[in-house]
Short mmCIF file of C-alpha atoms and ligand atoms in Angstrom, two decimals:
data_model
loop_
_atom_site.label_atom_id
_atom_site.label_comp_id
_atom_site.label_asym_id
_atom_site.label_seq_id
_atom_site.Cartn_x
_atom_site.Cartn_y
_atom_site.Cartn_z
CA MET G 7 -6.95 -11.96 174.94
CA PHE G 8 -7.39 -15.75 175.25
CA PHE G 9 -10.54 -17.76 174.61
CA ASN G 10 -10.83 -21.46 175.86
CA ASP G 11 -12.64 -24.56 173.75
CA PHE G 12 -16.03 -22.71 174.60
CA GLY G 13 -14.73 -19.14 173.37
CA ILE G 14 -14.99 -17.89 176.70
CA ASN G 15 -12.65 -15.67 177.98
CA VAL G 16 -9.82 -17.21 179.88
CA ASN G 17 -6.17 -17.03 180.84
CA ARG G 18 -3.39 -18.09 178.06
CA GLN G 19 -2.74 -21.16 179.94
CA ALA G 20 -6.16 -22.34 179.41
CA CYS G 21 -5.59 -22.64 175.53
CA HIS G 22 -4.79 -26.11 175.78
CA ASP G 23 -7.55 -28.02 173.76
CA VAL G 24 -7.36 -29.10 170.31
CA LYS G 25 -8.06 -26.64 167.55
CA PRO G 26 -11.69 -27.29 166.36
CA LYS G 27 -11.88 -28.72 162.93
CA LEU G 28 -14.36 -27.17 160.87
CA PHE G 29 -16.10 -29.47 158.73
CA LYS G 30 -18.38 -27.92 156.49
CA MET G 31 -21.53 -30.13 155.30
CA ASN G 32 -21.30 -28.40 151.74
CA SER G 33 -18.03 -29.76 151.33
CA ARG G 34 -19.03 -32.77 149.30
CA ARG G 35 -15.42 -34.09 149.25
CA ASN G 36 -14.53 -33.86 152.64
CA PHE G 37 -17.79 -35.38 153.36
CA LEU G 38 -17.46 -38.40 151.42
CA GLN G 39 -13.52 -38.84 152.66
CA LYS G 40 -14.98 -38.76 156.45
CA LEU G 41 -17.52 -41.52 155.43
CA THR G 42 -14.57 -43.97 154.69
CA LEU G 43 -13.06 -43.25 158.32
CA SER G 44 -14.99 -45.97 159.94
CA ALA G 45 -17.75 -48.44 159.39
CA VAL G 46 -18.97 -47.67 162.94
CA ALA G 47 -19.90 -44.19 161.51
CA LEU G 48 -22.41 -45.40 159.29
CA PRO G 49 -25.49 -45.88 162.04
CA ILE G 50 -24.72 -42.66 163.59
CA LEU G 51 -24.62 -40.86 160.42
CA SER G 52 -27.70 -42.44 159.30
CA SER G 53 -29.36 -40.41 161.99
CA TYR G 54 -28.34 -37.37 159.84
CA SER G 55 -29.36 -39.20 156.99
CA ALA G 56 -31.41 -36.51 155.17
CA LYS G 57 -28.30 -34.21 154.77
CA ASN G 58 -26.09 -36.94 153.90
CA GLN G 59 -28.46 -38.35 151.28
CA GLU G 60 -28.23 -34.70 149.71
CA ALA G 61 -24.69 -34.71 150.07
CA ILE G 62 -24.30 -37.81 148.04
CA SER G 63 -26.89 -37.33 145.38
CA GLU G 64 -26.31 -33.70 145.51
CA LYS G 65 -29.92 -33.00 145.30
CA PRO G 66 -30.55 -29.61 146.75
CA TYR G 67 -32.94 -29.53 149.97
CA LYS G 68 -36.67 -28.40 149.04
CA GLY G 69 -38.34 -28.28 152.39
CA LYS G 70 -38.94 -25.49 154.57
CA ILE G 71 -36.33 -23.60 156.09
CA LEU G 72 -36.11 -22.29 159.76
CA ARG G 73 -35.57 -18.49 159.35
CA VAL G 74 -33.66 -17.43 162.53
CA ALA G 75 -32.92 -14.37 164.19
CA ILE G 76 -30.30 -14.30 166.63
CA MET G 77 -30.39 -12.12 169.90
CA GLY G 78 -27.38 -11.08 171.65
CA LEU G 79 -24.19 -10.93 169.08
CA GLY G 80 -21.74 -11.94 171.45
CA SER G 81 -18.98 -14.94 171.23
CA TYR G 82 -21.19 -17.58 170.88
CA ALA G 83 -23.56 -15.94 168.74
CA THR G 84 -20.89 -15.21 166.24
CA ARG G 85 -20.01 -19.02 166.25
CA VAL G 86 -23.34 -20.14 165.67
CA ALA G 87 -24.06 -17.59 162.85
CA GLU G 88 -20.73 -18.97 161.05
CA ALA G 89 -21.75 -22.62 161.85
CA MET G 90 -25.34 -21.81 160.13
CA GLU G 91 -23.69 -20.80 156.89
CA SER G 92 -23.36 -24.58 156.51
CA CYS G 93 -26.79 -25.34 157.37
CA THR G 94 -29.53 -26.68 154.68
CA LYS G 95 -32.45 -26.50 156.71
CA ALA G 96 -32.19 -23.12 158.61
CA LYS G 97 -30.79 -19.76 158.14
CA LEU G 98 -29.80 -16.73 159.65
CA VAL G 99 -32.23 -14.07 158.53
CA GLY G 100 -32.33 -11.37 161.49
CA ILE G 101 -30.45 -9.96 164.57
CA ILE G 102 -31.40 -8.33 167.80
CA SER G 103 -28.57 -6.45 169.39
CA GLY G 104 -28.23 -3.46 171.74
CA THR G 105 -24.89 -2.05 170.15
CA PRO G 106 -26.06 -0.73 166.92
CA SER G 107 -22.48 -0.67 165.88
CA LYS G 108 -22.31 -4.28 165.18
CA PHE G 109 -25.25 -4.16 162.60
CA GLU G 110 -23.37 -2.92 159.84
CA SER G 111 -20.86 -5.95 159.65
CA TRP G 112 -23.56 -8.72 160.64
CA GLN G 113 -25.93 -7.43 157.85
CA ARG G 114 -23.09 -7.30 155.45
CA LYS G 115 -21.53 -10.85 156.19
CA TYR G 116 -25.01 -12.59 156.17
CA ASP G 117 -27.02 -10.32 153.90
CA ILE G 118 -29.62 -9.26 156.43
CA PRO G 119 -32.05 -6.51 155.42
CA ASP G 120 -32.69 -3.21 157.41
CA LYS G 121 -36.38 -4.66 158.25
CA ASN G 122 -35.07 -7.86 160.13
CA CYS G 123 -33.00 -5.70 162.54
CA TYR G 124 -34.26 -5.09 166.03
CA ASN G 125 -32.87 -3.83 169.39
CA TYR G 126 -33.74 -4.76 172.94
CA ASP G 127 -36.62 -2.35 173.16
CA ASN G 128 -38.26 -2.70 169.94
CA PHE G 129 -38.19 -6.47 169.14
CA ASP G 130 -41.31 -7.14 170.38
CA ARG G 131 -42.43 -5.89 166.53
CA ILE G 132 -41.05 -9.14 165.44
CA ARG G 133 -44.72 -10.26 165.58
CA ASN G 134 -45.14 -8.45 162.30
CA ASN G 135 -42.41 -9.63 160.46
CA PRO G 136 -43.49 -12.94 158.46
CA ASP G 137 -39.97 -13.50 157.38
CA ILE G 138 -38.73 -14.77 161.10
CA ASP G 139 -39.76 -17.83 162.23
CA ALA G 140 -37.72 -18.32 165.39
CA VAL G 141 -35.49 -16.23 167.77
CA TYR G 142 -32.21 -17.62 169.03
CA ILE G 143 -31.34 -16.10 172.48
CA ILE G 144 -27.47 -15.97 173.22
CA THR G 145 -27.61 -13.37 175.75
CA PRO G 146 -26.32 -13.76 179.62
CA ASN G 147 -28.06 -16.21 181.35
CA GLY G 148 -30.23 -13.66 183.66
CA LEU G 149 -31.74 -12.24 180.26
CA HIS G 150 -33.26 -15.48 179.24
CA ARG G 151 -36.37 -15.77 180.86
CA ASP G 152 -37.63 -12.40 179.98
CA GLN G 153 -36.43 -12.23 176.54
CA ALA G 154 -37.95 -15.84 175.80
CA ILE G 155 -41.53 -14.71 177.27
CA ARG G 156 -41.26 -11.56 174.99
CA VAL G 157 -40.37 -13.88 171.84
CA ALA G 158 -43.08 -16.11 172.78
CA GLN G 159 -45.72 -13.37 173.09
CA ALA G 160 -44.60 -12.26 169.58
CA GLY G 161 -45.65 -15.49 168.18
CA LYS G 162 -42.02 -16.69 167.32
CA HIS G 163 -40.74 -20.05 168.43
CA VAL G 164 -37.72 -19.69 170.85
CA ILE G 165 -34.20 -21.39 170.89
CA CYS G 166 -32.60 -20.58 174.09
CA GLU G 167 -29.11 -21.16 175.33
CA LYS G 168 -28.25 -22.99 178.33
CA PRO G 169 -28.85 -22.80 181.28
CA MET G 170 -32.46 -22.14 180.20
CA GLY G 171 -33.04 -19.82 182.93
CA LEU G 172 -31.76 -18.84 186.41
CA ASN G 173 -33.68 -21.51 188.48
CA ALA G 174 -36.56 -23.90 187.77
CA LYS G 175 -39.35 -21.17 188.55
CA GLU G 176 -37.94 -19.43 185.65
CA GLY G 177 -37.93 -22.47 183.52
CA GLU G 178 -41.37 -23.35 184.07
CA GLU G 179 -42.56 -19.80 183.36
CA MET G 180 -40.79 -20.06 180.12
CA ILE G 181 -42.43 -23.19 179.28
CA ALA G 182 -45.76 -21.79 180.28
CA ALA G 183 -45.46 -18.90 178.17
CA CYS G 184 -44.35 -20.55 175.13
CA LYS G 185 -47.27 -23.19 175.68
CA SER G 186 -49.83 -20.34 175.78
CA ALA G 187 -48.40 -18.79 172.97
CA ASN G 188 -48.51 -21.82 171.09
CA VAL G 189 -44.79 -21.67 170.14
CA LYS G 190 -42.00 -24.39 170.59
CA LEU G 191 -39.06 -23.92 172.94
CA LEU G 192 -36.02 -25.41 172.65
CA VAL G 193 -32.42 -25.16 174.30
CA GLY G 194 -29.13 -25.11 172.83
CA TYR G 195 -27.92 -28.76 173.75
CA ARG G 196 -25.61 -29.12 171.07
CA MET G 197 -24.31 -32.25 172.46
CA HIS G 198 -27.56 -33.76 171.85
CA PHE G 199 -26.74 -34.07 168.09
CA GLU G 200 -23.00 -35.25 168.52
CA ALA G 201 -21.96 -38.39 166.90
CA ASN G 202 -19.92 -39.77 169.23
CA THR G 203 -22.20 -39.00 172.07
CA LEU G 204 -25.10 -40.64 170.28
CA GLU G 205 -22.98 -43.82 169.49
CA ILE G 206 -22.28 -44.36 173.50
CA ILE G 207 -26.05 -43.81 174.07
CA ARG G 208 -26.95 -46.18 171.37
CA MET G 209 -24.46 -48.94 173.14
CA ARG G 210 -25.78 -48.21 176.53
CA LYS G 211 -29.56 -48.48 175.24
CA GLU G 212 -28.53 -52.00 173.54
CA GLY G 213 -27.15 -53.23 176.41
CA GLU G 214 -23.49 -53.31 175.27
CA LEU G 215 -22.05 -51.76 178.35
CA GLY G 216 -24.38 -53.81 180.53
CA LYS G 217 -25.87 -52.36 183.55
CA ILE G 218 -24.74 -49.01 184.05
CA MET G 219 -23.18 -48.69 187.51
CA PHE G 220 -21.22 -45.15 187.62
CA PHE G 221 -20.83 -41.98 185.56
CA GLN G 222 -18.05 -39.63 186.18
CA GLY G 223 -18.41 -35.88 184.71
CA LEU G 224 -15.39 -33.33 184.76
CA CYS G 225 -16.35 -29.90 183.49
CA GLY G 226 -14.38 -26.63 184.10
CA PHE G 227 -11.97 -24.23 183.08
CA LYS G 228 -9.72 -21.45 184.50
CA ILE G 229 -11.93 -18.30 183.75
CA GLY G 230 -10.26 -14.77 183.08
CA ASP G 231 -11.50 -11.48 182.97
CA PRO G 232 -12.83 -10.93 186.38
CA SER G 233 -15.23 -8.32 185.25
CA GLN G 234 -17.27 -10.55 182.78
CA TRP G 235 -20.59 -11.26 183.08
CA ARG G 236 -20.35 -14.81 183.99
CA LEU G 237 -19.02 -13.77 187.35
CA ASN G 238 -21.78 -11.25 188.08
CA ARG G 239 -24.60 -13.32 190.07
CA GLN G 240 -27.53 -11.25 188.66
CA LEU G 241 -26.62 -11.77 185.09
CA ALA G 242 -25.11 -15.58 185.30
CA GLY G 243 -27.33 -16.81 188.44
CA GLY G 244 -24.26 -18.36 190.07
CA GLY G 245 -20.86 -19.35 188.79
CA ALA G 246 -19.31 -22.26 187.03
CA MET G 247 -22.25 -24.55 187.54
CA MET G 248 -24.55 -22.16 185.38
CA ASP G 249 -22.11 -22.09 182.83
CA ILE G 250 -20.02 -25.15 182.39
CA GLY G 251 -21.07 -27.49 185.53
CA ILE G 252 -24.59 -27.97 183.64
CA TYR G 253 -22.80 -29.84 180.84
CA ALA G 254 -22.16 -32.45 183.69
CA VAL G 255 -25.76 -32.25 185.09
CA ASN G 256 -26.95 -32.96 181.58
CA GLY G 257 -24.60 -35.42 180.39
CA SER G 258 -25.19 -37.58 183.45
CA ARG G 259 -28.71 -37.70 182.73
CA TYR G 260 -28.10 -38.57 179.05
CA MET G 261 -25.27 -40.92 179.56
CA VAL G 262 -26.67 -43.13 182.34
CA GLY G 263 -30.11 -42.66 180.85
CA GLU G 264 -32.35 -42.16 183.79
CA GLU G 265 -33.42 -39.01 185.73
CA PRO G 266 -31.56 -38.69 189.21
CA ILE G 267 -33.43 -38.88 192.42
CA TRP G 268 -31.30 -37.51 194.87
CA VAL G 269 -28.43 -34.76 194.87
CA THR G 270 -25.21 -34.27 197.49
CA ALA G 271 -23.12 -31.55 196.98
CA GLN G 272 -20.03 -29.75 198.21
CA GLU G 273 -18.65 -26.17 197.43
CA THR G 274 -14.88 -24.89 197.89
CA LYS G 275 -13.91 -21.29 197.19
CA THR G 276 -9.89 -20.44 197.09
CA ASP G 277 -10.73 -16.70 195.62
CA PRO G 278 -13.69 -14.89 197.28
CA VAL G 279 -12.61 -11.50 195.71
CA LYS G 280 -13.03 -13.11 192.23
CA PHE G 281 -15.97 -15.30 193.11
CA LYS G 282 -18.29 -13.21 195.27
CA GLU G 283 -20.95 -14.39 197.20
CA GLY G 284 -23.46 -16.41 195.20
CA VAL G 285 -20.79 -17.10 192.46
CA ASP G 286 -19.60 -20.50 192.79
CA GLU G 287 -16.00 -21.39 191.88
CA THR G 288 -15.80 -25.19 192.59
CA ILE G 289 -18.52 -27.71 193.25
CA GLN G 290 -18.18 -31.20 193.44
CA PHE G 291 -21.67 -33.08 193.40
CA GLN G 292 -23.10 -36.57 193.52
CA LEU G 293 -26.34 -37.87 191.85
CA GLY G 294 -28.19 -41.12 192.54
CA PHE G 295 -30.45 -42.90 190.14
CA PRO G 296 -33.22 -45.16 190.43
CA SER G 297 -31.46 -47.98 189.40
CA GLY G 298 -28.45 -47.63 192.11
CA ALA G 299 -26.25 -46.21 189.41
CA VAL G 300 -24.26 -42.87 190.91
CA ALA G 301 -22.74 -39.95 189.30
CA SER G 302 -19.63 -38.35 190.49
CA CYS G 303 -19.05 -34.79 188.93
CA LEU G 304 -16.89 -31.64 189.17
CA SER G 305 -17.70 -28.11 188.20
CA THR G 306 -15.03 -25.52 188.33
CA TYR G 307 -13.85 -22.12 187.35
CA SER G 308 -10.43 -22.53 188.47
CA MET G 309 -8.94 -25.61 186.93
CA ASN G 310 -8.18 -26.18 183.18
CA ASN G 311 -7.79 -29.81 181.60
CA LEU G 312 -11.27 -30.82 182.75
CA ASP G 313 -13.52 -31.95 180.04
CA ARG G 314 -14.11 -35.50 180.18
CA PHE G 315 -17.05 -38.02 180.71
CA PHE G 316 -16.38 -41.77 181.81
CA LEU G 317 -19.59 -44.26 181.98
CA ASN G 318 -18.84 -47.82 183.51
CA GLY G 319 -21.13 -50.49 183.05
CA GLU G 320 -20.78 -54.31 184.04
CA LYS G 321 -20.04 -55.30 180.74
CA GLY G 322 -17.90 -52.24 179.45
CA PHE G 323 -16.88 -48.58 179.59
CA ALA G 324 -17.23 -45.58 177.46
CA GLU G 325 -15.37 -42.20 177.60
CA LEU G 326 -15.27 -39.11 176.06
CA GLN G 327 -12.51 -36.65 176.08
CA PRO G 328 -12.88 -33.86 175.21
CA SER G 329 -16.46 -34.41 175.95
CA THR G 330 -18.20 -31.10 175.57
CA GLY G 331 -16.05 -28.69 173.93
CA TYR G 332 -16.55 -27.67 170.45
CA GLY G 333 -14.62 -30.84 169.11
CA PRO G 334 -13.77 -32.89 167.81
CA ILE G 335 -14.88 -34.99 170.50
CA LYS G 336 -12.88 -38.13 171.27
CA GLY G 337 -14.42 -41.27 172.44
CA ARG G 338 -13.12 -44.63 173.43
CA THR G 339 -14.91 -47.69 174.71
CA ASN G 340 -13.69 -50.97 175.81
CA LYS G 341 -13.99 -52.17 172.22
CA GLY G 342 -11.49 -49.52 171.06
CA PRO G 343 -11.67 -45.89 169.90
CA LEU G 344 -14.74 -44.21 168.36
CA GLU G 345 -13.88 -42.93 165.16
CA LEU G 346 -16.87 -40.57 163.94
CA PRO G 347 -16.55 -37.78 161.82
CA HIS G 348 -16.75 -34.30 163.50
CA ILE G 349 -19.36 -32.13 162.10
CA THR G 350 -19.48 -28.51 163.35
CA HIS G 351 -21.99 -28.99 166.41
CA GLN G 352 -24.13 -25.86 165.65
CA THR G 353 -24.53 -26.81 162.22
CA VAL G 354 -26.10 -30.11 162.89
CA GLN G 355 -27.94 -28.76 165.85
CA MET G 356 -29.76 -25.92 163.76
CA ASP G 357 -30.70 -28.26 161.07
CA GLU G 358 -32.22 -30.88 163.49
CA MET G 359 -33.79 -27.99 165.25
CA SER G 360 -35.69 -26.93 161.89
CA GLU G 361 -36.75 -30.44 161.72
CA ILE G 362 -37.82 -30.65 165.44
CA ILE G 363 -39.65 -27.30 164.81
CA PHE G 364 -41.56 -27.88 161.44
CA GLU G 365 -41.80 -31.87 161.21
CA ASN G 366 -42.12 -32.61 164.78
CA LYS G 367 -38.78 -34.70 164.68
CA ILE G 368 -38.36 -36.24 167.99
CA PRO G 369 -34.47 -36.38 168.86
CA THR G 370 -32.77 -39.02 170.56
CA VAL G 371 -32.27 -36.90 173.48
CA PRO G 372 -34.74 -34.35 173.93
CA VAL G 373 -33.79 -30.31 173.29
CA ASP G 374 -37.07 -29.17 174.69
CA GLY G 375 -38.10 -26.71 177.47
CA GLU G 376 -38.81 -29.93 179.83
CA GLU G 377 -35.46 -31.23 179.19
CA GLY G 378 -33.93 -27.55 180.01
CA LEU G 379 -36.25 -27.61 183.33
CA LYS G 380 -35.14 -30.85 184.26
CA ASP G 381 -31.29 -29.54 184.55
CA LEU G 382 -32.60 -26.41 186.20
CA LYS G 383 -34.18 -28.67 189.05
CA ILE G 384 -31.03 -30.50 189.57
CA ILE G 385 -29.03 -27.46 189.77
CA ASP G 386 -31.39 -25.81 192.16
CA ALA G 387 -31.05 -28.99 194.24
CA ILE G 388 -27.12 -28.93 193.94
CA TYR G 389 -27.11 -25.34 195.23
CA LEU G 390 -29.70 -26.07 198.32
CA ALA G 391 -27.41 -29.27 199.19
CA VAL G 392 -24.20 -26.73 199.13
CA GLN G 393 -26.05 -24.65 201.41
CA THR G 394 -27.63 -26.98 203.81
CA GLY G 395 -25.00 -29.59 203.66
CA GLN G 396 -27.66 -32.18 203.50
CA LYS G 397 -28.74 -34.86 200.95
CA VAL G 398 -31.51 -33.45 198.67
CA GLU G 399 -34.35 -35.72 197.29
CA LEU G 400 -35.33 -34.94 193.94
CA LYS G 401 -39.03 -35.29 193.11
CA ASP G 402 -40.95 -34.75 189.74
P1 LIG C 95 -21.09 -12.95 175.36
O1 LIG C 95 -20.40 -12.17 176.30
O2 LIG C 95 -19.73 -13.26 174.33
O3 LIG C 95 -22.18 -12.37 174.66
C1 LIG C 95 -23.38 -12.01 175.21
C2 LIG C 95 -24.08 -10.96 174.24
O4 LIG C 95 -25.18 -10.55 175.05
C3 LIG C 95 -22.94 -9.73 174.05
O5 LIG C 95 -23.49 -9.34 172.66
C4 LIG C 95 -23.71 -8.69 174.88
O6 LIG C 95 -23.65 -7.37 173.99
C5 LIG C 95 -24.99 -9.24 175.00
N1 LIG C 95 -25.70 -8.33 176.24
C6 LIG C 95 -27.01 -8.16 176.17
N2 LIG C 95 -27.47 -7.26 177.48
C7 LIG C 95 -26.19 -7.65 178.03
C8 LIG C 95 -26.19 -7.27 179.50
N3 LIG C 95 -26.81 -6.83 180.37
N4 LIG C 95 -24.72 -7.51 179.65
C9 LIG C 95 -23.83 -8.25 179.20
N5 LIG C 95 -24.23 -8.66 177.97
C10 LIG C 95 -25.22 -8.35 177.51
O7 LIG C 95 -21.44 -14.33 175.96
P2 LIG C 95 -21.45 -15.67 175.11
O8 LIG C 95 -20.49 -16.67 175.50
O9 LIG C 95 -22.02 -15.59 173.94
O10 LIG C 95 -22.80 -16.57 176.11
C11 LIG C 95 -24.09 -16.02 175.75
C12 LIG C 95 -25.03 -17.32 176.25
O11 LIG C 95 -24.59 -18.58 175.55
C13 LIG C 95 -24.83 -17.77 177.39
O12 LIG C 95 -26.11 -18.10 178.05
C14 LIG C 95 -23.90 -18.90 177.74
O13 LIG C 95 -24.37 -19.82 178.49
C15 LIG C 95 -24.48 -19.46 176.30
N6 LIG C 95 -23.27 -20.04 175.74
C16 LIG C 95 -23.45 -21.60 175.06
C17 LIG C 95 -22.44 -22.07 174.74
C18 LIG C 95 -22.86 -23.46 174.06
O14 LIG C 95 -21.67 -24.16 173.60
N7 LIG C 95 -24.01 -24.05 173.84
C19 LIG C 95 -21.26 -21.59 174.57
C20 LIG C 95 -20.97 -20.26 174.88
C21 LIG C 95 -22.20 -19.76 175.76
#
């Protein structure tokens, strides 16, 4: 079995990507070596300053640690758990799974006590567990809404994988439940903390690219096993768009720096047996922004070598390729290559989320429920544009 850069079951052919170089923050020597890479790294790294300062001064972090239980112990959860071993502000302390045979190895590896292990029937009891602050939901998309609402009602902060829910209605219900339970709702948008991505956003905000005219987002891979949940409409909520196309939707918003006001979209299907009714194989979509900028994007489950963002402005351009895989992300602008150090995305994400939850830190690009809802509204509009063949206007 072969997995792509996102750890998803794909054909052998799909394994083309660069192997992620894991850079653990607790390796001070690696960190300092990376620091010498480029002067341009310094402003970006300053956004990760607390951890850097600790690495340099070797002062241990004394603040509050986000104690996290992971729900759903599949392939992405495994990656998140491993990355969290290098966190200084977040720690894996609990697990929720419907497969009891997984408990032992996870408990042993992460030193998780029996009292912090739950299944899908009894996890509401987490309410009575003072040793868990947040639950990170890493289950199939179709389960996110109900699980997030139950976690919120149990009084714990919710971190939910993308897509936050199956549609905007689900997203709104999740936001309402977290609001009424007075807990935070965050979405696992790891790219919002990635250094190359943030450098391009800085350049765009400071006018270095001039007026933004165009964005292109190409997101896709050739999916393998036809029986996996990603090809099941109930569990996935669609097809490639819900899984990988969402990176282009989300990326177009943070790269252009505006919210789209209209959508057009076209679907093509070459394999209606594998991609059943309601499971999209390939969708091309276009977004229009208030400034007049436009985005042209591709979401697919039937092509490899598609992981590229391109942003064009009147004064310059910025490119990321790969743009959303697990890294290293590679960036280039009209001024030359971006040489920012690779830090395991999920390590940075979870440390940042700890600060967002406990210190109300405001990240450069939001990762809250409202952010997840914006993407879901656009995806709803893309599906509507596919069905009707019409341009769909987006309203707030
Ligand atoms: P996976 O199939 O590897 O894992 C899913 C887990 O959910 C498994 O442990 C499975 O046992 C469990 N599960 C519980 N109820 C289930 C049910 N009814 N049917 C099937 N599985 C059930 O999937 P994954 O790749 O880990 O994806 C999980 C979530 O994480 C998805 O929402 C996906 O979009 C997201 N994800 C995000 C990223 C990212 O980079 N942010 C990457 C991969 C996946």
